[in-house]
PDB file of C-alpha atoms in Angstrom:
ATOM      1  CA  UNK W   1      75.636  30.823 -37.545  1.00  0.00           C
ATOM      2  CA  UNK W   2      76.254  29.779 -41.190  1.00  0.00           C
ATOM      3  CA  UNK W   3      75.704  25.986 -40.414  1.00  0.00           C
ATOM      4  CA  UNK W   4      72.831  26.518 -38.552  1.00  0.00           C
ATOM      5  CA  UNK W   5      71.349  28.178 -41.483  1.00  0.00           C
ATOM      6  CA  UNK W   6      72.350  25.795 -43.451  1.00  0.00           C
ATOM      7  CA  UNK W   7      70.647  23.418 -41.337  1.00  0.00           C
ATOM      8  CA  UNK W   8      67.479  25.646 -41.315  1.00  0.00           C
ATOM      9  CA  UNK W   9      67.382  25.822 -44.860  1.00  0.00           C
ATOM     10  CA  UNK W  10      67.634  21.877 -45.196  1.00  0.00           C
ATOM     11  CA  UNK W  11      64.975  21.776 -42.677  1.00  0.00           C
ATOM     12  CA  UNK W  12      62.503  23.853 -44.414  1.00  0.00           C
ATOM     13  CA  UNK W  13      62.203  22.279 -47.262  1.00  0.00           C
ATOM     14  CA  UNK W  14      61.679  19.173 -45.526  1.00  0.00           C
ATOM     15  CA  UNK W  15      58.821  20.768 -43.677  1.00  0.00           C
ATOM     16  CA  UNK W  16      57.509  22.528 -46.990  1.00  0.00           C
ATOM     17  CA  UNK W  17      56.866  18.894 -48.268  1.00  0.00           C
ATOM     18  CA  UNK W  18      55.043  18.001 -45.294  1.00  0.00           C
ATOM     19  CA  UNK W  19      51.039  17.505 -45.039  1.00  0.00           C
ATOM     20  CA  UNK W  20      48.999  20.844 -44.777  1.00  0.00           C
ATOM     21  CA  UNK W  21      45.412  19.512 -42.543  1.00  0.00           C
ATOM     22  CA  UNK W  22      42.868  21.843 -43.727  1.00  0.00           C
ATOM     23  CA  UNK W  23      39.862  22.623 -41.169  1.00  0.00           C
ATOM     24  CA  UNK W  24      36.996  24.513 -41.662  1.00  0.00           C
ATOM     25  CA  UNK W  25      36.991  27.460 -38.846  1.00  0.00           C
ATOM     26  CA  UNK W  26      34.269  26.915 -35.961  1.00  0.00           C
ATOM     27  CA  UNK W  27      32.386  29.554 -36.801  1.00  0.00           C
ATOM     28  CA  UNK W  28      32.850  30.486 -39.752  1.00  0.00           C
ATOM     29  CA  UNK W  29      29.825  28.731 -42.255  1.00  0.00           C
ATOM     30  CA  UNK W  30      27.955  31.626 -43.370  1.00  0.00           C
ATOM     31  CA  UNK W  31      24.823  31.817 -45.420  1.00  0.00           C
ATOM     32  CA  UNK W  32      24.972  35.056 -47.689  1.00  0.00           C
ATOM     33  CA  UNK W  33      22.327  34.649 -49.912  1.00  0.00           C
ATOM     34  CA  UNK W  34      19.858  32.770 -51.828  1.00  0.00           C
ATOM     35  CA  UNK W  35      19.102  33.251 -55.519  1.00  0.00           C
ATOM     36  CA  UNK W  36      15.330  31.131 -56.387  1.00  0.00           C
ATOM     37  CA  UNK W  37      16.702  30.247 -60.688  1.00  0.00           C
ATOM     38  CA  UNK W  38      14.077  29.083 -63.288  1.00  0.00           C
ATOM     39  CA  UNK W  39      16.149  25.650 -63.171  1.00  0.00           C
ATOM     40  CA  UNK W  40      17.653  25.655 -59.669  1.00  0.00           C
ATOM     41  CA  UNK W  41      18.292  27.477 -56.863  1.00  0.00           C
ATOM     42  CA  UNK W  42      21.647  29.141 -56.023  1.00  0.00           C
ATOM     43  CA  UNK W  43      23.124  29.523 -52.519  1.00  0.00           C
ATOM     44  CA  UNK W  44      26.201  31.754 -51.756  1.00  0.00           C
ATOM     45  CA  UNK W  45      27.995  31.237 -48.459  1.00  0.00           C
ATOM     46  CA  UNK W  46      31.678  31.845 -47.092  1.00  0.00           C
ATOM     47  CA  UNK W  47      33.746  29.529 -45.517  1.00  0.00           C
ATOM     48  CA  UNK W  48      37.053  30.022 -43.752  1.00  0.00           C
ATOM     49  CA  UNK W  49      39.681  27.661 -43.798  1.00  0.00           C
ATOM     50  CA  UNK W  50      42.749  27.417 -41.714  1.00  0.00           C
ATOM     51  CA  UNK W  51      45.822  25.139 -40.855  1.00  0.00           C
ATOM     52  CA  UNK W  52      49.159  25.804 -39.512  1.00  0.00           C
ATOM     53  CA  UNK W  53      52.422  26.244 -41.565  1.00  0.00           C
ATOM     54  CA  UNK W  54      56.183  25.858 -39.608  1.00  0.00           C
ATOM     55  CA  UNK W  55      57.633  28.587 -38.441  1.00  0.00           C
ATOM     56  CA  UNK W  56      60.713  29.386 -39.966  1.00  0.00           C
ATOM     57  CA  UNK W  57      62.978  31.836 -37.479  1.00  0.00           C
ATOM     58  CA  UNK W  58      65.317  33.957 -39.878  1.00  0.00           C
ATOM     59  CA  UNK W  59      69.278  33.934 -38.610  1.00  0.00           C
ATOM     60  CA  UNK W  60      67.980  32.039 -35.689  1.00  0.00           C
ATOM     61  CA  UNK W  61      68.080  28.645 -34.088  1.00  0.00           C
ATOM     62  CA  UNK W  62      67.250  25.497 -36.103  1.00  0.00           C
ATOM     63  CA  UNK W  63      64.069  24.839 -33.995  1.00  0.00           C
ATOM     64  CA  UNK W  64      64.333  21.298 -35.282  1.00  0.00           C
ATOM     65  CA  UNK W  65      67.520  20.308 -33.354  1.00  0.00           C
ATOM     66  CA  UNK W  66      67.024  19.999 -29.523  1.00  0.00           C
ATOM     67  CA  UNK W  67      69.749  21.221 -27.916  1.00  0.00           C
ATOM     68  CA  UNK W  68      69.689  24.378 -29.898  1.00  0.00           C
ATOM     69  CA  UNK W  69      65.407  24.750 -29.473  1.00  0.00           C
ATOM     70  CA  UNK W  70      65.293  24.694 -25.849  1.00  0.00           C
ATOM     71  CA  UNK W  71      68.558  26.669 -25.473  1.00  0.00           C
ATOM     72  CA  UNK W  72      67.175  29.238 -27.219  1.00  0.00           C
ATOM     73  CA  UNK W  73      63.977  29.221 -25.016  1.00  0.00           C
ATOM     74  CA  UNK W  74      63.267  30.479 -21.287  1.00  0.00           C
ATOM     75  CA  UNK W  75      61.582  28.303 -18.931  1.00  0.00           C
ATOM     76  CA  UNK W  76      57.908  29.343 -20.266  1.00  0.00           C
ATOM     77  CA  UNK W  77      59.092  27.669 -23.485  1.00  0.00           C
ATOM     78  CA  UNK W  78      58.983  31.387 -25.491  1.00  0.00           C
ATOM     79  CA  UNK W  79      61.896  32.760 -26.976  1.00  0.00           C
ATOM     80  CA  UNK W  80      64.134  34.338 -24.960  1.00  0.00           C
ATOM     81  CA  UNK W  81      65.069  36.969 -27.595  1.00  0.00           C
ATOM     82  CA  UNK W  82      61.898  38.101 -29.755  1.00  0.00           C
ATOM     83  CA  UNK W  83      64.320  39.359 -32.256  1.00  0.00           C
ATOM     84  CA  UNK W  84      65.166  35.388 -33.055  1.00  0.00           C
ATOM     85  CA  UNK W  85      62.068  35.526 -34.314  1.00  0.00           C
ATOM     86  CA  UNK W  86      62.652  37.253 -37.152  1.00  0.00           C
ATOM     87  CA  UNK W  87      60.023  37.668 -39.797  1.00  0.00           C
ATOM     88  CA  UNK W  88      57.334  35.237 -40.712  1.00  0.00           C
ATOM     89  CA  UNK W  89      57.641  34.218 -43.791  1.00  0.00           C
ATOM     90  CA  UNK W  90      54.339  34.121 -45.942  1.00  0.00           C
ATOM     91  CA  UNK W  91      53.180  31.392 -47.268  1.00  0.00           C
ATOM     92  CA  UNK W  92      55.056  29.881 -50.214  1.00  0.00           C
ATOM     93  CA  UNK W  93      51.773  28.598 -51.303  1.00  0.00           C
ATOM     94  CA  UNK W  94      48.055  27.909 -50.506  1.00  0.00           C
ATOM     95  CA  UNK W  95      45.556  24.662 -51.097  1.00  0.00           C
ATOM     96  CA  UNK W  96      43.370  24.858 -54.027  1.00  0.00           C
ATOM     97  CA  UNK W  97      39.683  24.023 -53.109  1.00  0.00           C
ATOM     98  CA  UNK W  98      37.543  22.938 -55.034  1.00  0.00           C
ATOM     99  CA  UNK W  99      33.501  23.087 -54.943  1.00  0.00           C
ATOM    100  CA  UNK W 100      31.764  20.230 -56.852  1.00  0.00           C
ATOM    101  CA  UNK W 101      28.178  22.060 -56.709  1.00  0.00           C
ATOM    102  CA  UNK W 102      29.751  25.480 -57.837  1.00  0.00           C
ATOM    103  CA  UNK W 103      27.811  27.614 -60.098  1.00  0.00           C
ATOM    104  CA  UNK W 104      29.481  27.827 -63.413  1.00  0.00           C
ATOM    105  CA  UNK W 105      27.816  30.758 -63.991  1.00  0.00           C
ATOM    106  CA  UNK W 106      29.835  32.319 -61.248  1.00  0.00           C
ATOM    107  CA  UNK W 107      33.210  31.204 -61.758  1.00  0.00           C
ATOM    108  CA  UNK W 108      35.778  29.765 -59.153  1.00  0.00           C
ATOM    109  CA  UNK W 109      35.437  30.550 -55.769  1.00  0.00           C
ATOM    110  CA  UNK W 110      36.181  34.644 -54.472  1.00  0.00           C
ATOM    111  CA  UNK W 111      38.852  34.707 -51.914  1.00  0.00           C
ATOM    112  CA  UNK W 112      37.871  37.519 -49.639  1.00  0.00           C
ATOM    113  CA  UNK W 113      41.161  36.853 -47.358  1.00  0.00           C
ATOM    114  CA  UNK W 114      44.322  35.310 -46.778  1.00  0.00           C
ATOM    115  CA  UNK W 115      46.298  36.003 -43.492  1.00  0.00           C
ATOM    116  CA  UNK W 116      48.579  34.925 -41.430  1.00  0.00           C
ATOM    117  CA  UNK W 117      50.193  34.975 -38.118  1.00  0.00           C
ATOM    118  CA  UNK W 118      52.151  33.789 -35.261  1.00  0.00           C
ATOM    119  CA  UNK W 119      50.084  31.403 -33.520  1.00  0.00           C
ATOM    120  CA  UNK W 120      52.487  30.036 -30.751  1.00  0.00           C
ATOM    121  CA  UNK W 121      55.525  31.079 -29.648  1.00  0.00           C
ATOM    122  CA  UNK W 122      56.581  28.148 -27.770  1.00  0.00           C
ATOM    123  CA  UNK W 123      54.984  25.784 -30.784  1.00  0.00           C
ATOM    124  CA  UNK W 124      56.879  27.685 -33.517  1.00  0.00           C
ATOM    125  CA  UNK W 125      53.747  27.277 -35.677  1.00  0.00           C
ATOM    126  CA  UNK W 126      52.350  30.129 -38.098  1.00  0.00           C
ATOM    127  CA  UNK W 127      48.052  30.118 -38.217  1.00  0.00           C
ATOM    128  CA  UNK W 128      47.160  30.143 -42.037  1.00  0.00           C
ATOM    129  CA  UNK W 129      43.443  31.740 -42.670  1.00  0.00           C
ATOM    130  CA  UNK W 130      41.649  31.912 -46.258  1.00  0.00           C
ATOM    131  CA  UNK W 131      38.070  33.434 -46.251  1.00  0.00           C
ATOM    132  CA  UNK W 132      36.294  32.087 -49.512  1.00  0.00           C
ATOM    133  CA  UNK W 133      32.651  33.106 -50.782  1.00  0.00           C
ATOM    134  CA  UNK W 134      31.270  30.527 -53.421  1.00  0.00           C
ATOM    135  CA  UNK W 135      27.746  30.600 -54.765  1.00  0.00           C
ATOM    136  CA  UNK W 136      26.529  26.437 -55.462  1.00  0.00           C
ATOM    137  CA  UNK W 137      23.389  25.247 -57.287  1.00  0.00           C
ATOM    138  CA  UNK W 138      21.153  23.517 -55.293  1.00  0.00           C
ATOM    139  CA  UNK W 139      17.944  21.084 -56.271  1.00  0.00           C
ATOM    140  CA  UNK W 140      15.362  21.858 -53.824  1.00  0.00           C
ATOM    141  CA  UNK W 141      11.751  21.586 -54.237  1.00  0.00           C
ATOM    142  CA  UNK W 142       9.103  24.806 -53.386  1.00  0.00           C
ATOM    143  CA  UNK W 143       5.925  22.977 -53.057  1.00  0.00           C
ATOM    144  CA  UNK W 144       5.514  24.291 -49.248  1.00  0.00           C
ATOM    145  CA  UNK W 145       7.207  27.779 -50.068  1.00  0.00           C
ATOM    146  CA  UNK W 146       6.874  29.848 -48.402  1.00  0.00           C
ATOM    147  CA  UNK W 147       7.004  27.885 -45.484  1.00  0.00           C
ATOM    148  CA  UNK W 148       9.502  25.548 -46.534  1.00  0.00           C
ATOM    149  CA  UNK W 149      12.924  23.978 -45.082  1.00  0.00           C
ATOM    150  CA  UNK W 150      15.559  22.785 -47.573  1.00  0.00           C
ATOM    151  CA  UNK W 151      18.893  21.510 -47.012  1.00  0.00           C
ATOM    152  CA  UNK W 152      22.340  22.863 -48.207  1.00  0.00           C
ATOM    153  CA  UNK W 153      24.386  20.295 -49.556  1.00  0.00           C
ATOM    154  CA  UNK W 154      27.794  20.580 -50.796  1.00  0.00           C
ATOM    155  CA  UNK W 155      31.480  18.798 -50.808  1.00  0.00           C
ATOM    156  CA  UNK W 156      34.548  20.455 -50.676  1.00  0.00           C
ATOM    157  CA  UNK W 157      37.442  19.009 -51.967  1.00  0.00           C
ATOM    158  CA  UNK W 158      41.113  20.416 -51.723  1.00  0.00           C
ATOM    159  CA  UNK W 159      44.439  19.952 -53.662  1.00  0.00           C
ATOM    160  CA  UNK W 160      47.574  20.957 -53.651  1.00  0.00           C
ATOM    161  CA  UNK W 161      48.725  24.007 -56.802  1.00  0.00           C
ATOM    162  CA  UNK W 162      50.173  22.831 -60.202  1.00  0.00           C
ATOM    163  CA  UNK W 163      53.476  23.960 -59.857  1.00  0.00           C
ATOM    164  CA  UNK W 164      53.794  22.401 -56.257  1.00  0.00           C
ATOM    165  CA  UNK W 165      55.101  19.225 -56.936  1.00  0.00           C
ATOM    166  CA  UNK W 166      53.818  17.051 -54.295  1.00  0.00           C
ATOM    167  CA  UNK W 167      50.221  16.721 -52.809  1.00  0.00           C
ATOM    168  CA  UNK W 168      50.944  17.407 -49.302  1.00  0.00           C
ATOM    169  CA  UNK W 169      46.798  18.513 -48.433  1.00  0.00           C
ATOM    170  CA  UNK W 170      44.876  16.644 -46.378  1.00  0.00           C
ATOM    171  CA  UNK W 171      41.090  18.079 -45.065  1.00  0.00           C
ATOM    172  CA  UNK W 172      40.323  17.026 -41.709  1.00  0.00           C
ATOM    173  CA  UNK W 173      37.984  14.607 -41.465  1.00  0.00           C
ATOM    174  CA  UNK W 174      36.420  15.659 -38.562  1.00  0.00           C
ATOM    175  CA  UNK W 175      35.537  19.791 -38.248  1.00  0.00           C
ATOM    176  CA  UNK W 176      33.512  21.383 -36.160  1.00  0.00           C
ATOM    177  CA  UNK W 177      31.298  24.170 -37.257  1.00  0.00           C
ATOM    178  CA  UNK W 178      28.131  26.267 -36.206  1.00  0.00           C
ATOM    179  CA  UNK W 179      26.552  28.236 -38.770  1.00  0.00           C
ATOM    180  CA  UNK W 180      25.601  31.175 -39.188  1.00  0.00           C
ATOM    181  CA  UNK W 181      23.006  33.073 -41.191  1.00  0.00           C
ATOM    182  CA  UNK W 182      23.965  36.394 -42.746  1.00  0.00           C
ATOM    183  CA  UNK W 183      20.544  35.961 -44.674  1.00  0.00           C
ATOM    184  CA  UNK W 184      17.220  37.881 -43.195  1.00  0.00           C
ATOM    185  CA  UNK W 185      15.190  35.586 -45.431  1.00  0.00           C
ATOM    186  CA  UNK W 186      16.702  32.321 -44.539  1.00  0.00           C
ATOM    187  CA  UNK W 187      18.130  31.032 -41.246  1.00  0.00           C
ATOM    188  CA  UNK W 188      19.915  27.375 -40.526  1.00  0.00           C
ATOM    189  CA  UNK W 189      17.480  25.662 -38.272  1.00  0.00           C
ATOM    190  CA  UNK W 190      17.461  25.304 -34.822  1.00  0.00           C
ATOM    191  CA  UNK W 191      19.362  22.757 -33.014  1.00  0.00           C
ATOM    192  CA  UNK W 192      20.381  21.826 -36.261  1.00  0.00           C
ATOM    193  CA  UNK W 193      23.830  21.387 -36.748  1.00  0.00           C
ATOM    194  CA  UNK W 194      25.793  20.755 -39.877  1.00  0.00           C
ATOM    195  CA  UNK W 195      27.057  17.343 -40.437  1.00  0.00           C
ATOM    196  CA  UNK W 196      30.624  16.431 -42.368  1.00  0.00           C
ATOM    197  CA  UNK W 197      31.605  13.347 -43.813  1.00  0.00           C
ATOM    198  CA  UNK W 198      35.384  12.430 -45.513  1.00  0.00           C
ATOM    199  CA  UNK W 199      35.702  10.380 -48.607  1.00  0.00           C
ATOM    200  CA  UNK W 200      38.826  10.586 -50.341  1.00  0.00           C
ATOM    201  CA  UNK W 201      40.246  13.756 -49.422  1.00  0.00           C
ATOM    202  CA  UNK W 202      36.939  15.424 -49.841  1.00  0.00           C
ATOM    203  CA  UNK W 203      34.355  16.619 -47.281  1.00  0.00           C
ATOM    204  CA  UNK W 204      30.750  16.642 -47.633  1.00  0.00           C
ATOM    205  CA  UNK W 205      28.612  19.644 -45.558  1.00  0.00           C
ATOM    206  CA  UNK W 206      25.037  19.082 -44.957  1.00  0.00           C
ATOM    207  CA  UNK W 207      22.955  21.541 -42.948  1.00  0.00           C
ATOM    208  CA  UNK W 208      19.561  22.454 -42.342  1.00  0.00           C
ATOM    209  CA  UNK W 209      17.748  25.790 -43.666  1.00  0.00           C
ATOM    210  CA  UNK W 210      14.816  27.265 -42.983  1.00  0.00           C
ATOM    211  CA  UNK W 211      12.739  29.860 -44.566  1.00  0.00           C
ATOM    212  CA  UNK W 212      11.346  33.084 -42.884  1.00  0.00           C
ATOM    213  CA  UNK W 213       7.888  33.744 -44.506  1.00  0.00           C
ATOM    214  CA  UNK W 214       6.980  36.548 -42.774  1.00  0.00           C
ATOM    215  CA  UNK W 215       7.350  39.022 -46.106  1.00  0.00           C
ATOM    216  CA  UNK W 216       5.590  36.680 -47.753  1.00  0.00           C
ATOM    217  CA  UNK W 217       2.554  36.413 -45.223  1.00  0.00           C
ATOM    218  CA  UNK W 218       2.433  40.325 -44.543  1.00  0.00           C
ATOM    219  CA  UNK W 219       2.899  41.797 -48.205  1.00  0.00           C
ATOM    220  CA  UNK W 220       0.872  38.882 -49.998  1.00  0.00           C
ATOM    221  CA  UNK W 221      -1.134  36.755 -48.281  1.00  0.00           C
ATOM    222  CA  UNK W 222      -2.535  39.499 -45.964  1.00  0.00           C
ATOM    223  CA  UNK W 223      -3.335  41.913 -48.849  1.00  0.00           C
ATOM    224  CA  UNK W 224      -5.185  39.006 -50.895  1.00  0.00           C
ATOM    225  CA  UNK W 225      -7.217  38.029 -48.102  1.00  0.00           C
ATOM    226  CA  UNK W 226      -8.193  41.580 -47.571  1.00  0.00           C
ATOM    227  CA  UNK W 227      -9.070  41.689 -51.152  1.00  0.00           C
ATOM    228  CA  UNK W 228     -11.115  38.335 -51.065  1.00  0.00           C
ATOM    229  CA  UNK W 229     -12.856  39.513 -47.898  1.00  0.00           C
ATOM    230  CA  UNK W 230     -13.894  42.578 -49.485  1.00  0.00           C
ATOM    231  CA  UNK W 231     -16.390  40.436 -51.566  1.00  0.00           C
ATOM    232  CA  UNK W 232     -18.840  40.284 -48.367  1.00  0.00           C
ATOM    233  CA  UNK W 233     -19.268  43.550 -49.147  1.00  0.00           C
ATOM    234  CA  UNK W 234     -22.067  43.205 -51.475  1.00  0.00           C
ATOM    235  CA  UNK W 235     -24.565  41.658 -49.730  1.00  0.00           C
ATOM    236  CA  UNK W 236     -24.174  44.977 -47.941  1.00  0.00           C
ATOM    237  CA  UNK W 237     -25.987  46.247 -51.267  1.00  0.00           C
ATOM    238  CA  UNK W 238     -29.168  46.551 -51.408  1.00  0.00           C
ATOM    239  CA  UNK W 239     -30.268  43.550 -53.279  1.00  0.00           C
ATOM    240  CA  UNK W 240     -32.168  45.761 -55.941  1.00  0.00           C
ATOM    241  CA  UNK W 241     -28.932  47.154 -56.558  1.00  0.00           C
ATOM    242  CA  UNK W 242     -27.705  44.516 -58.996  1.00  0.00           C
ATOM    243  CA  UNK W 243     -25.495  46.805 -61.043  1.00  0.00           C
ATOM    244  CA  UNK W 244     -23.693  48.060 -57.366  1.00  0.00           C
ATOM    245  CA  UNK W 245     -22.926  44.334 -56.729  1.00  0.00           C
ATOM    246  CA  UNK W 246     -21.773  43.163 -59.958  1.00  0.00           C
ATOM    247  CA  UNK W 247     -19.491  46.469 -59.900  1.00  0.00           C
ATOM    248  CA  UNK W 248     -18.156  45.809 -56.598  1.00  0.00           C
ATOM    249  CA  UNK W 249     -17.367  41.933 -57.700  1.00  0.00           C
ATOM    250  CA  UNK W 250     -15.846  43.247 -60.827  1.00  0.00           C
ATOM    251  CA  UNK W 251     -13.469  45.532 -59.410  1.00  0.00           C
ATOM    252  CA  UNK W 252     -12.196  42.903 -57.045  1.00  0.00           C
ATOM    253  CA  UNK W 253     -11.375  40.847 -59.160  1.00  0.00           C
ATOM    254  CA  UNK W 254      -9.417  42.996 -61.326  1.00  0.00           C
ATOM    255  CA  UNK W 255      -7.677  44.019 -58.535  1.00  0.00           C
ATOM    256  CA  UNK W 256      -6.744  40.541 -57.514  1.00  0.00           C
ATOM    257  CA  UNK W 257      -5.729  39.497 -61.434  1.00  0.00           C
ATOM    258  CA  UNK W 258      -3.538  42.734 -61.049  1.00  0.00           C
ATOM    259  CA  UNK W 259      -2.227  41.935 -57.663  1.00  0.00           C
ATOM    260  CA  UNK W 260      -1.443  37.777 -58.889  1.00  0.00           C
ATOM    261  CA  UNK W 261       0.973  39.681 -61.646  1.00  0.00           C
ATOM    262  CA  UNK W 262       2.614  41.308 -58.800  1.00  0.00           C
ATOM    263  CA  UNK W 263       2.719  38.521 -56.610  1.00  0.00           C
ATOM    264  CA  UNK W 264       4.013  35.916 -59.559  1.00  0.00           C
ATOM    265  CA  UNK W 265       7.111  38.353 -60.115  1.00  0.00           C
ATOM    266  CA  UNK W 266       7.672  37.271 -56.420  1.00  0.00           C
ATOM    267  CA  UNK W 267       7.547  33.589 -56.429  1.00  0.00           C
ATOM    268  CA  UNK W 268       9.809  30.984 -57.410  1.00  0.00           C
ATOM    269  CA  UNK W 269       9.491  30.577 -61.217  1.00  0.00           C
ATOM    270  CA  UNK W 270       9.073  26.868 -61.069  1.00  0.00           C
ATOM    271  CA  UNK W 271       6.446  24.344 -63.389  1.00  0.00           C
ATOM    272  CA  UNK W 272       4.454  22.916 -59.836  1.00  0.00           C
ATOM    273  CA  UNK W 273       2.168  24.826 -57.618  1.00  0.00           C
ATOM    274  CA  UNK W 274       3.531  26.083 -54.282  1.00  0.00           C
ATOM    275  CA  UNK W 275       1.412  26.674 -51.151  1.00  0.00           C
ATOM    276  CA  UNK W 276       1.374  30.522 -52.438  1.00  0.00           C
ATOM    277  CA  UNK W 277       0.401  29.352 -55.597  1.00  0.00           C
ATOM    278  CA  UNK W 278      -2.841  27.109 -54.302  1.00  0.00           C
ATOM    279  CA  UNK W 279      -3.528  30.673 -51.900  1.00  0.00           C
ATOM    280  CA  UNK W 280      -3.400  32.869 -54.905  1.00  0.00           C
ATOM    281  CA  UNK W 281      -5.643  30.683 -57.230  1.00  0.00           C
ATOM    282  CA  UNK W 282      -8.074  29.924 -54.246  1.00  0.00           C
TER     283      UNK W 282
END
């Protein structure tokens, strides 16, 4: 019993200096929100990453040596007491990930969660999850707003802590991810996936977005074409009548002057005309 702590011991701290692969969960690319900026626009999403740490059983068999693994296990390769088990250690220490398009005027990246668990009995392998929310500035132009699509571009790099003394992180260089929109304004387009590329340890994400305009066609657009359209109404005046028709034209355009204040506090505060824009001016 003492030796094969011993051994266990030896063991994992071999293991602890192993390589951590960091993937990005299948699912789990959300779009939270998007923030139009005077000098860019800011996108939050939340990522989860996972990878599997070695499962260290406490008083139990060194899983490393053979003879005592598969003694220890029944023919369905699980253990054939749970209580070998033991308790699953946490952790000694999670990757650091890094966001090279991270707002500054957010800080570092919110972790939302960190959990694990026992993944596989027979594998001896404890799943690692960390949820992270990060808002990133993004350069996209708003000429076609608000019909436009952008793309979300980021890279994601990840290193091991300070005080762990060897860089044992590696990110996959191949995940797999759908995405998800979180976002009633904005949705990722359809059929379009998101794309990953490795350089040095670091992964790139590119994905399509797409913009709903429907607020924008139903509480502006609608209303100022109403407004403009309420100008054929004075050649329902009888012609006579110039002081009724000059009235009528005066009053609509106050009303749209008023309704362009409302409709500027609305749109992207950018130095170019959008589409709205070119509507709103006529």
């Amino acid at each position: 019993g003492a030796l094969s702590a011993r051994r266990a011991a030896i063991k994992r701290k071999e293991l602890e200096k192993g390589i951590r692969v960091v993937r990005i969960s299948k699912k789990e690319i959300s779009l939270l929100e998007v923030i139009d900026t005077d000098r860019c626009v800011r996108v939050k999403i939340h990522l989860q990453m996972s990878w599997y740490e070695p499962l260290f059983v406490k008083d139990g068999p060194d899983l490393s040596n053979p003879t005592e693994s598969i003694s220890a296990r029944d023919e369905n390769g699980n253990f054939k007491v749970a209580a070998q088990v033991g308790e699953i250690a946490r952790p000694a220490w999670y990757p650091c990930f890094r966001f090279a398009e991270a707002s500054p005027l957010h800080g570092e990246p919110m972790i939302t969660r960190d959990d694990y668990s026992l993944n596989n009995l027979a594998s001896g392998q404890v799943g690692c999850d960390r949820d992270i929310v990060v808002t990133l500035d993004q350069t996209w132009h708003l000429g076609d707003f608000p019909f436009d699509r952008q793309t979300l571009d980021f890279q994601i790099s990840a290193t091991t802590p300070a005080e762990v003394p060897f860089p044992r992180v590696e990110l996959d260089n191949s995940p797999r991810a759908v995405p998800i929109s979180k976002n009633e304004e904005w949705a990722f387009r359809e059929g379009c996936m998101v794309q990953f590329s490795s350089l040095h340890n670091t992964i790139r994400v590119v994905g399509g977005l797409e913009r709903n305009p429907a607020h924008f066609v139903w509480n502006l657009a609608s209303v100022l074409v109403s407004i403009t359209a309420m100008a054929a109404y004075a050649f329902w005046i009888d012609a006579d009548d110039l002081g009724g028709r000059l009235g009528l034209n005066f009053t609509l355009v106050l009303t749209a002057v008023a309704f362009k204040y409302t409709v500027a506090s609305n749109l992207p505060k950018i130095p170019y005309l959008t589409s709205m824009d070119k509507l709103v001016l006529g």
